[in-house]
PDB file of C-alpha atoms in Angstrom:
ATOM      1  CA  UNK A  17      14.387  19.454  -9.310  1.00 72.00           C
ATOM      2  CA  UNK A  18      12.508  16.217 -10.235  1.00 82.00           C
ATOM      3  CA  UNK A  19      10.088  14.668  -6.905  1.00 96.00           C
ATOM      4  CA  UNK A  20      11.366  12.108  -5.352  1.00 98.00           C
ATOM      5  CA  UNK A  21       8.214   9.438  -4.481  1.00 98.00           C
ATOM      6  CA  UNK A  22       8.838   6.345  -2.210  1.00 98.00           C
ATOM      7  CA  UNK A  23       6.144   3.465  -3.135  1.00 98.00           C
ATOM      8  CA  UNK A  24       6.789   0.149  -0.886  1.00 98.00           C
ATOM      9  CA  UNK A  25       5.776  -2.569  -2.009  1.00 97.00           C
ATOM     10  CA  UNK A  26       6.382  -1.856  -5.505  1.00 97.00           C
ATOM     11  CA  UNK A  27       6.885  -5.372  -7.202  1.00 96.00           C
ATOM     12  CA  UNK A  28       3.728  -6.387  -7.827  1.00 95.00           C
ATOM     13  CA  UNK A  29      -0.182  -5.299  -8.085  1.00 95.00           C
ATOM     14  CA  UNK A  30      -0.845  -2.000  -6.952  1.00 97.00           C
ATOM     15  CA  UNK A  31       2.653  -1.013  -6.130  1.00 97.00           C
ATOM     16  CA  UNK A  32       4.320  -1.657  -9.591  1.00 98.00           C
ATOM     17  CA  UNK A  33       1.118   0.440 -11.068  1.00 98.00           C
ATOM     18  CA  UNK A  34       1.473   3.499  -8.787  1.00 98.00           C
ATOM     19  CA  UNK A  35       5.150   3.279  -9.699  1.00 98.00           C
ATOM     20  CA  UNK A  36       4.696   3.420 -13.448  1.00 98.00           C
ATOM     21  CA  UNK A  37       1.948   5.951 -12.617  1.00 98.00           C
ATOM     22  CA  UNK A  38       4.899   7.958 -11.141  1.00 98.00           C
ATOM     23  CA  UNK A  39       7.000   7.229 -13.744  1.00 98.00           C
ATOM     24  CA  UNK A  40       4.976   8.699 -16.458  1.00 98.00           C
ATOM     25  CA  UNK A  41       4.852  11.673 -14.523  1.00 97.00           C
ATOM     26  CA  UNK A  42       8.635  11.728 -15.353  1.00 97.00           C
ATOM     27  CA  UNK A  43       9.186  11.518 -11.279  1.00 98.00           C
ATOM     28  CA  UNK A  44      11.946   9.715 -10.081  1.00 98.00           C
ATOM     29  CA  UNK A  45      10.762   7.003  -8.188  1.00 98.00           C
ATOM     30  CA  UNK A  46      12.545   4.982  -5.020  1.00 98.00           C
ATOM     31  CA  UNK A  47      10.986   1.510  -5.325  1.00 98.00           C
ATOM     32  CA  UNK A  48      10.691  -0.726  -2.107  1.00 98.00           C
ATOM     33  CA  UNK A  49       9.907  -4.794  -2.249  1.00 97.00           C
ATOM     34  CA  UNK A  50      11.286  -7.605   0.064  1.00 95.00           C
ATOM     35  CA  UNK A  51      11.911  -9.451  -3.212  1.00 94.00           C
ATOM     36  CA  UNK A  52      15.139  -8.229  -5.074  1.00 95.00           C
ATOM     37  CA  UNK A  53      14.686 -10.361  -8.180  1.00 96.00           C
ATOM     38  CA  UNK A  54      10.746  -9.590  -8.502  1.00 96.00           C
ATOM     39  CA  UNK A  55      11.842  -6.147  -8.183  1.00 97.00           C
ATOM     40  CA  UNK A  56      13.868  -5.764 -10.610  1.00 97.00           C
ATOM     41  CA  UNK A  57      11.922  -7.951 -12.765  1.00 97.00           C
ATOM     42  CA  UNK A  58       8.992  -4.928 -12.105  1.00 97.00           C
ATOM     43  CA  UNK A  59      11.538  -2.221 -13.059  1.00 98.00           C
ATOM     44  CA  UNK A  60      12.390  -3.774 -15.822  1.00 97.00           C
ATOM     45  CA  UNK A  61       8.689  -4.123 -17.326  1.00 97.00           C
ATOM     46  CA  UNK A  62       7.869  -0.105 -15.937  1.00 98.00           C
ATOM     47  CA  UNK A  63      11.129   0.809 -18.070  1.00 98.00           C
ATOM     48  CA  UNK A  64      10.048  -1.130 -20.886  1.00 97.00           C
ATOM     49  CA  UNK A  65       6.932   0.545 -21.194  1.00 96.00           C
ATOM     50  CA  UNK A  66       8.278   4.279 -20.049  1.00 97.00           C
ATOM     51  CA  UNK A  67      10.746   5.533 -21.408  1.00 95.00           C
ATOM     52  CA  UNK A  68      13.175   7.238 -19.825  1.00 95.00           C
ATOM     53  CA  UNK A  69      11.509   6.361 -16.177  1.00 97.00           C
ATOM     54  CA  UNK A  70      13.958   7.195 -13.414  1.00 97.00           C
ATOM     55  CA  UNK A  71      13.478   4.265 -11.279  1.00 98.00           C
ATOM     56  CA  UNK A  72      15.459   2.826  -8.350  1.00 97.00           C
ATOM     57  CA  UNK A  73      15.036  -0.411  -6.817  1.00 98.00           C
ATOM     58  CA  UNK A  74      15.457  -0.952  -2.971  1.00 98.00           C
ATOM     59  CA  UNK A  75      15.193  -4.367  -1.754  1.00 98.00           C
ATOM     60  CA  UNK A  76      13.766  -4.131   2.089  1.00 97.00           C
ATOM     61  CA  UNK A  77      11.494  -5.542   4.000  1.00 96.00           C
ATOM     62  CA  UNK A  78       9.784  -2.643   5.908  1.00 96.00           C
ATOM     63  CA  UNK A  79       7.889  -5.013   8.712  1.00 94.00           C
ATOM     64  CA  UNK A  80      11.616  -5.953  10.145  1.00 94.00           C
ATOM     65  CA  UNK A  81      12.771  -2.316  12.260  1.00 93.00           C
ATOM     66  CA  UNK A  82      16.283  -2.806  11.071  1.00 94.00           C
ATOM     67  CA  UNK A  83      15.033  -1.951   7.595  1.00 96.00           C
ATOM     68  CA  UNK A  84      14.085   1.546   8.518  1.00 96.00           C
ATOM     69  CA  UNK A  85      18.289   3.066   8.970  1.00 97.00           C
ATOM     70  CA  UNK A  86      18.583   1.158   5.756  1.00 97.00           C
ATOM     71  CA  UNK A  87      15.671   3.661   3.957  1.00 98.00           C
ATOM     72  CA  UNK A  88      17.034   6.554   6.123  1.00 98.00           C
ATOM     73  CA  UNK A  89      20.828   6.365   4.511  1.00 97.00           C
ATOM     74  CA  UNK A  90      19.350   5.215   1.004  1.00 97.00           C
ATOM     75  CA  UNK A  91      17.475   8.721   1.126  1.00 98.00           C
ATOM     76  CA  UNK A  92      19.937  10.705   2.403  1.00 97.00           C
ATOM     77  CA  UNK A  93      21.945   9.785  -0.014  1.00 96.00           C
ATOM     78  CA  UNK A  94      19.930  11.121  -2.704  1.00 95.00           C
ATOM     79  CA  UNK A  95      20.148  14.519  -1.475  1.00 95.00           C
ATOM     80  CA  UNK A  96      15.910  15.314  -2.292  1.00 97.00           C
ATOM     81  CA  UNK A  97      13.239  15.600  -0.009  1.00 98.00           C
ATOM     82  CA  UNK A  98      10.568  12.906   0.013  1.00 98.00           C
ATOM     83  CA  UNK A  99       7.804  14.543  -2.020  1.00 98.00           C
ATOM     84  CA  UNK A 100       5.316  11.495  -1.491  1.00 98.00           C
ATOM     85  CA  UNK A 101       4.932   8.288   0.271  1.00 98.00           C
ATOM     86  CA  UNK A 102       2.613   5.545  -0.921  1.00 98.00           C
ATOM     87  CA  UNK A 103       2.727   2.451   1.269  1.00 98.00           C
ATOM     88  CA  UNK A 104       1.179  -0.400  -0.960  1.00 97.00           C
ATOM     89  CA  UNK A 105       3.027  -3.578   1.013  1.00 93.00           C
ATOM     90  CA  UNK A 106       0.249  -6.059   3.077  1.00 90.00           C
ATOM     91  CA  UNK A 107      -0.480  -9.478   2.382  1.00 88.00           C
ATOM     92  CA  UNK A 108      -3.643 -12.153   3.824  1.00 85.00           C
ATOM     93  CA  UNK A 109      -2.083 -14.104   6.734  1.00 79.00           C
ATOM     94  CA  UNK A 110      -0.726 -17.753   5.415  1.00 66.00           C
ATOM     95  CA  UNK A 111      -2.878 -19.445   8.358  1.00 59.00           C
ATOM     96  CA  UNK A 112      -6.292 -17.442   7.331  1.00 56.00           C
ATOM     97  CA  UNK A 113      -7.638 -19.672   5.319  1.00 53.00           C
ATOM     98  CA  UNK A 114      -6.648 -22.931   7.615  1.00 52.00           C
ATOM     99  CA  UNK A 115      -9.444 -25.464   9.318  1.00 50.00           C
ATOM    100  CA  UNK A 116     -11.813 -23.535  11.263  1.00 60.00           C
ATOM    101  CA  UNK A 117     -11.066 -24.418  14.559  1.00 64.00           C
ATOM    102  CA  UNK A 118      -8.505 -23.022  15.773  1.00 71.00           C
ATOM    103  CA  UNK A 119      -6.206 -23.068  18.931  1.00 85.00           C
ATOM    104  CA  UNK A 120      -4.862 -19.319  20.328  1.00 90.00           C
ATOM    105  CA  UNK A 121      -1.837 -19.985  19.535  1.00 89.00           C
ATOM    106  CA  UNK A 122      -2.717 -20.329  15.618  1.00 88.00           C
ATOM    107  CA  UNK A 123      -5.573 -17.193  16.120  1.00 89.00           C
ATOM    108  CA  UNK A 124      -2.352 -15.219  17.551  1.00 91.00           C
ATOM    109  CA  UNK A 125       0.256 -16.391  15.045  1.00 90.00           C
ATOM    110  CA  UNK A 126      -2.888 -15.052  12.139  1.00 90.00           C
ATOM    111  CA  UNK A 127      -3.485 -11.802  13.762  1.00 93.00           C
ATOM    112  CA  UNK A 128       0.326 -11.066  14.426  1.00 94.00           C
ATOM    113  CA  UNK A 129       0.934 -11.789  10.631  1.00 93.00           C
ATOM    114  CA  UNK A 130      -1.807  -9.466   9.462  1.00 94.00           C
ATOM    115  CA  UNK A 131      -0.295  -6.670  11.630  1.00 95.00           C
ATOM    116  CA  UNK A 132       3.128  -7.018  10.608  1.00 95.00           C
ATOM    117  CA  UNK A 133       2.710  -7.540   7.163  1.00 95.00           C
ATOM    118  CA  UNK A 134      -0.110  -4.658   6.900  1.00 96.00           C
ATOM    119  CA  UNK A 135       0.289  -2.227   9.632  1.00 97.00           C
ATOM    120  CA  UNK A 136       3.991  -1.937  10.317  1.00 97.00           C
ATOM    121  CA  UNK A 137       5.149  -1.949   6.941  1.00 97.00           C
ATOM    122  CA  UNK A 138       3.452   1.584   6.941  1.00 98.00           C
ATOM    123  CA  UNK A 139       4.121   2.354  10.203  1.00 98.00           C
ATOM    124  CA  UNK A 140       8.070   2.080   9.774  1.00 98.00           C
ATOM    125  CA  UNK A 141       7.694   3.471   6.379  1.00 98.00           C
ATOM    126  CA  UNK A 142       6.283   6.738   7.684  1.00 98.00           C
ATOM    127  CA  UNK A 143       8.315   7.798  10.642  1.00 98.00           C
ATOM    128  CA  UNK A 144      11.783   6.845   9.511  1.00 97.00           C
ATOM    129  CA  UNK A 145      10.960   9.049   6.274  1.00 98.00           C
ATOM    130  CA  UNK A 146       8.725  12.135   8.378  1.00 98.00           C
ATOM    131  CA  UNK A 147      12.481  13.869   8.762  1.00 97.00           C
ATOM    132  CA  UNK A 148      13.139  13.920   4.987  1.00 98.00           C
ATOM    133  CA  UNK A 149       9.282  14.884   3.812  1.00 98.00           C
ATOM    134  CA  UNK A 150       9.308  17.748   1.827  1.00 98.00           C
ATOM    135  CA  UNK A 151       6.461  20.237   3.749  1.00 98.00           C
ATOM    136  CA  UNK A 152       3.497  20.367   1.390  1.00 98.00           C
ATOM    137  CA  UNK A 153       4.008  16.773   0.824  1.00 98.00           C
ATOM    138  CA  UNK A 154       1.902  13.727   0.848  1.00 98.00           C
ATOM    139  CA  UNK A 155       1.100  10.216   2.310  1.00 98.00           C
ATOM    140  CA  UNK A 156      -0.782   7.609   1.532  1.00 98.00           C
ATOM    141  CA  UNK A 157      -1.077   4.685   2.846  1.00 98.00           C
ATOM    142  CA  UNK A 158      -3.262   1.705   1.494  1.00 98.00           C
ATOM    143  CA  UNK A 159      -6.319  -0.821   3.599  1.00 97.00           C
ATOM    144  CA  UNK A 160      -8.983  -2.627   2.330  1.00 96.00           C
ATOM    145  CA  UNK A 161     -12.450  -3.102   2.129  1.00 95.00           C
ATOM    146  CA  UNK A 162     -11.907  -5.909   4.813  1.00 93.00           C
ATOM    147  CA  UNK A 163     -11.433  -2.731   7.159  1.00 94.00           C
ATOM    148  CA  UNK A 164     -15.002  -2.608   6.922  1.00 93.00           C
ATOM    149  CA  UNK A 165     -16.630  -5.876   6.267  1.00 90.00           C
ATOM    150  CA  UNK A 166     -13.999  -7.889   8.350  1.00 85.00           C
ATOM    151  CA  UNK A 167     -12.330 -10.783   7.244  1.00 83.00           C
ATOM    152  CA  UNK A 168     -11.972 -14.402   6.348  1.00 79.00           C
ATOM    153  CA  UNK A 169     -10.187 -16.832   9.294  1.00 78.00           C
ATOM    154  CA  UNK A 170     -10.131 -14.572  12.662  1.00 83.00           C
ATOM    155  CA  UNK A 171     -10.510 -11.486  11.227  1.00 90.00           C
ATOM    156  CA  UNK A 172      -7.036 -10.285  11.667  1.00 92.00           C
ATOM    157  CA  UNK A 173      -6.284  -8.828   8.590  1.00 94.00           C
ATOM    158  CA  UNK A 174      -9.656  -6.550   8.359  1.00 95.00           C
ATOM    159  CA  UNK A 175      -8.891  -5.825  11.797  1.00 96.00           C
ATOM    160  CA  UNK A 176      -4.851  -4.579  10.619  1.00 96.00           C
ATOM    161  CA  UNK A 177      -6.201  -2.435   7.948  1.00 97.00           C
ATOM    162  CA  UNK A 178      -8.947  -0.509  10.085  1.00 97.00           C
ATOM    163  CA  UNK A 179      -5.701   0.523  12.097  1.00 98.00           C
ATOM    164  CA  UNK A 180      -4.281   2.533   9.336  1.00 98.00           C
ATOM    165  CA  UNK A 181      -7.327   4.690   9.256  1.00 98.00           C
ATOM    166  CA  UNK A 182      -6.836   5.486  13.030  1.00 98.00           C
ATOM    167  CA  UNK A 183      -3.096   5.907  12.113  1.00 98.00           C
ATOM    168  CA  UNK A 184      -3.857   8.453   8.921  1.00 98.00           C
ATOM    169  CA  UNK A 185      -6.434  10.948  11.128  1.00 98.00           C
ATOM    170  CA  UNK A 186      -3.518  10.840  13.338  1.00 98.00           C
ATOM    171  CA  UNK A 187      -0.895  11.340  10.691  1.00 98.00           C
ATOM    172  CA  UNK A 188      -3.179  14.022   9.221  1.00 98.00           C
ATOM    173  CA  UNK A 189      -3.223  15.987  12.784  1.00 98.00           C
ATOM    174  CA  UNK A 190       0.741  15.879  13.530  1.00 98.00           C
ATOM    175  CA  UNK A 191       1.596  16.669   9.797  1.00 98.00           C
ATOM    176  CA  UNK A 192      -0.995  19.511   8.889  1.00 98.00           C
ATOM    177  CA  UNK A 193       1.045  22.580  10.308  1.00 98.00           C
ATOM    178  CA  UNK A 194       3.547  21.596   7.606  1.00 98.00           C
ATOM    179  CA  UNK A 195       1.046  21.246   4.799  1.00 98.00           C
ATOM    180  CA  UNK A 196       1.628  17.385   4.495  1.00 98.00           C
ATOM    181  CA  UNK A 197      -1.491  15.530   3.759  1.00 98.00           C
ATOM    182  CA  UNK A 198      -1.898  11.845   5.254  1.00 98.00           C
ATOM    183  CA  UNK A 199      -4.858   9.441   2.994  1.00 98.00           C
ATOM    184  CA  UNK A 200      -5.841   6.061   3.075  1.00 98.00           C
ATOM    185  CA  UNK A 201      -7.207   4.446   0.137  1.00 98.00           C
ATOM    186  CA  UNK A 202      -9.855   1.054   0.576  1.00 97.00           C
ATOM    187  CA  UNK A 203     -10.269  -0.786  -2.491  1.00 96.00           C
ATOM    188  CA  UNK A 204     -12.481  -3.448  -3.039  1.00 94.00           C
ATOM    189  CA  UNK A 205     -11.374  -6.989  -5.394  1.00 93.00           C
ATOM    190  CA  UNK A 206      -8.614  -6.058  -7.289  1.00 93.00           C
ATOM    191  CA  UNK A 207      -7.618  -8.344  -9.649  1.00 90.00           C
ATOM    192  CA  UNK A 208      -3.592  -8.681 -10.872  1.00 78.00           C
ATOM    193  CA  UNK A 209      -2.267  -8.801  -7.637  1.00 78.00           C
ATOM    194  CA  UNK A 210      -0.220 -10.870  -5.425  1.00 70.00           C
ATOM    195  CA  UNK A 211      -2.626 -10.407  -2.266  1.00 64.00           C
ATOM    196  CA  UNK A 212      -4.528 -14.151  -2.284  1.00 57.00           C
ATOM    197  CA  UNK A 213      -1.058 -15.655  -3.688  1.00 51.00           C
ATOM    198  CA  UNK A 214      -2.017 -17.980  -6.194  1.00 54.00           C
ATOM    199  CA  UNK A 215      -5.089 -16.968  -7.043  1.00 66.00           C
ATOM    200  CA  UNK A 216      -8.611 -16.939  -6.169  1.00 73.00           C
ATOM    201  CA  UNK A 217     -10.702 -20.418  -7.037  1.00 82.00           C
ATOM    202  CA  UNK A 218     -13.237 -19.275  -9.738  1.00 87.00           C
ATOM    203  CA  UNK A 219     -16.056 -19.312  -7.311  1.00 88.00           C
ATOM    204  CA  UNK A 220     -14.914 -16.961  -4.987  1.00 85.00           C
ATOM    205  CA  UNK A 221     -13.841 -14.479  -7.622  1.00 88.00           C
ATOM    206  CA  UNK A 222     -17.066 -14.394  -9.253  1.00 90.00           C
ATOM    207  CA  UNK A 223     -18.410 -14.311  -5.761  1.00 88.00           C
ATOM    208  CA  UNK A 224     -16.699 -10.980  -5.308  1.00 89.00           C
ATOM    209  CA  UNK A 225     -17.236  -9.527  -9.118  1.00 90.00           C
ATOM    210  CA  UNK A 226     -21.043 -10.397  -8.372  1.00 90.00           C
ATOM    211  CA  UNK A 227     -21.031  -8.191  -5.434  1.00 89.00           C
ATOM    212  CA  UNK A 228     -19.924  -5.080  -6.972  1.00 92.00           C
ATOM    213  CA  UNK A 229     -22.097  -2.594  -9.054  1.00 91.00           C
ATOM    214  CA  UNK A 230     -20.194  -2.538 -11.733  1.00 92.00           C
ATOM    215  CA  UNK A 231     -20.107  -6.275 -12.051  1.00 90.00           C
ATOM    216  CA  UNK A 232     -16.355  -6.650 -12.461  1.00 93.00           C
ATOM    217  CA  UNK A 233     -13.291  -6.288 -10.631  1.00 92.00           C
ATOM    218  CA  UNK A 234     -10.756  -3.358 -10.253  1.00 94.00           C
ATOM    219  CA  UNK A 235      -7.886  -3.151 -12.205  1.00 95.00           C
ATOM    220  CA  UNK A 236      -4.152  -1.951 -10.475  1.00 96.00           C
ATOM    221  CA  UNK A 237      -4.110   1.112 -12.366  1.00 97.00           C
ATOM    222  CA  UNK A 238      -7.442   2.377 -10.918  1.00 97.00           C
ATOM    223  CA  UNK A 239      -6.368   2.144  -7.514  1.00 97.00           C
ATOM    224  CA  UNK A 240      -2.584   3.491  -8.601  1.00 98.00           C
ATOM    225  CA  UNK A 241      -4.537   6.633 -10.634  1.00 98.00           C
ATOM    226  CA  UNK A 242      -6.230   7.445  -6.911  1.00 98.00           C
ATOM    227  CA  UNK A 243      -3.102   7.346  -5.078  1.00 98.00           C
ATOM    228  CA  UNK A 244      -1.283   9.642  -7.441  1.00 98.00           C
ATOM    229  CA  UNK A 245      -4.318  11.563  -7.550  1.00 98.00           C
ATOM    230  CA  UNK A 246      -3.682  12.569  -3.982  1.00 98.00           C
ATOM    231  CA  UNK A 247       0.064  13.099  -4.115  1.00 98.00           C
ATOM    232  CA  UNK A 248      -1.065  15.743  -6.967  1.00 97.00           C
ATOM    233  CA  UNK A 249      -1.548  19.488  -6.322  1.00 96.00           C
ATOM    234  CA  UNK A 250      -5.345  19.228  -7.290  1.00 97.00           C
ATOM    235  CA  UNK A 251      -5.534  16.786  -4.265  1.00 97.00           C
ATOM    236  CA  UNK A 252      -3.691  18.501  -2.360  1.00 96.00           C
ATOM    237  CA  UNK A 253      -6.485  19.663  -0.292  1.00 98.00           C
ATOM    238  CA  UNK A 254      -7.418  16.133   0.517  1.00 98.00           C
ATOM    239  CA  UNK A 255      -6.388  14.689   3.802  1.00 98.00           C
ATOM    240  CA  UNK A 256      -7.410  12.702   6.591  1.00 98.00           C
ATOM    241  CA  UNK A 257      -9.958  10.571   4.399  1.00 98.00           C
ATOM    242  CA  UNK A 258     -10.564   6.991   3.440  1.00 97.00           C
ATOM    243  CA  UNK A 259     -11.236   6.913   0.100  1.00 97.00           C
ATOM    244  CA  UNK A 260     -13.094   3.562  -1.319  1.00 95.00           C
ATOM    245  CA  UNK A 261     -12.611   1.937  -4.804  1.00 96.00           C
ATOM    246  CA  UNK A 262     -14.680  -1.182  -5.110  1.00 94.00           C
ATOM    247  CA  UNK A 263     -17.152  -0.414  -8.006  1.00 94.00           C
ATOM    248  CA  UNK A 264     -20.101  -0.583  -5.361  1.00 92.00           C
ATOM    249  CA  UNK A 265     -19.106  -3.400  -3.519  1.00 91.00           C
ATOM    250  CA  UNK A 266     -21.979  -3.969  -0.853  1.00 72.00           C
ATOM    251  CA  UNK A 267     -20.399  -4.119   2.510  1.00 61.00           C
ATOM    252  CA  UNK A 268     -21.086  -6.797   4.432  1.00 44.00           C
ATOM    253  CA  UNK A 269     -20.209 -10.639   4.914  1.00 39.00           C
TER     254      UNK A 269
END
């Protein structure tokens, strides 16, 4: 019986990588993105490149509750057990980068963007699927160096990414009896993704390369390589950590 692996967020970045990860692992792989036509546009590419992949696309956006009985009958339908869960959806809040002064009802429009689009995304993920996790199974969920370093703006989205590391120890408690391991992973700049939107202005990037050890940024596939690391059986002793990728990143404003 092939494992069945939920990744949300799968159409871009570190998603589509940990789903081609998957894929090569010939795993049959439920992909979740808000986007239908970017999603299938990242199947495509992952087929293109693996052949054979068993991939399924699931357009949904898991920060709106409604989306969870949606996942629920999609996976019930499949008949397998949910053999891992990577959570790779977030985004920056639109308004974090806006003027510097800023009224409360902008500050509270950032920070309830940042938790939304980086907290409940997992959240929802998680506990509409904990019924149909196979025991011995795995989670994952993904934050950020900002988790440690804060922020741009009001520091909402550092501050929505530290809660998933509250949320995993807790995960990791509930789920141990039934050998289901609960991980976050922190990377540091990783370039190829969708997270700053357009792009970062040169300065900034090289700001962030400069800061590192290794003196460039991450690539997708590195952070995707960790997550299936810890979905595999030699990680399978691994839980309740927050694992950093960031090529020595120096924490810090």
């Amino acid at each position: 019986m092939p494992r069945l692996i939920v990744v949300t967020g799968a159409s871009a970045g570190i998603g589509k990588a940990t789903a081609k990860r998957f894929a090569e692992n010939k795993d049959k792989v439920l992909l979740i993105a808000r986007g239908h036509n970017r999603l299938t546009q990242a199947v495509e590419e992952i087929e293109s490149s693996v052949p054979g992949a068993d991939l399924e696309p699931l357009a949904l956006d898991m920060s709106d509750t409604g989306s969870a009985k949606t996942l629920q009958n999609h996976i019930r339908s499949t008949g397998l057990p949910v053999n891992s869960l990577v959570c790779c959806a977030g985004s920056v809040p639109r308004s974090e980068d806006a003027p510097e002064e800023k009224d409360v009802r902008t500050v509270l429009t950032e920070w309830q963007e940042a938790y939304e689009a980086n907290v409940l995304t997992s959240v929802i993920a998680v506990e509409c699927l904990l019924p149909f996790m196979a025991d011995g199974g795995s989670i994952v969920l993904y934050s950020s160096i900002a988790a440690y370093r804060g922020s741009r703006g009001t520091g909402g989205y550092g501050a929505a990414k530290a809660a998933l590391h509250s949320y995993v120890h807790a995960l990791a408690t509930r789920l141990g009896p039934r050998g289901i391991s609960a991980n976050a992973i922190a990377p540091g700049y990783i370039a190829g993704t969708d997270l700053f939107g357009g792009g970062l202005p040169a300065a900034r990037e090289a700001m962030l390369v400069r800061q590192t050890a290794l003196r460039r940024a991450g690539d997708p596939a590195e952070a995707a390589e960790l997550g299936f690391y810890l979905c595999s059986p030699p990680g399978g002793y691994v839980t309740s950590q927050i694992l950093q990728i960031n090529g020595g990143s120096h924490h810090g404003v």
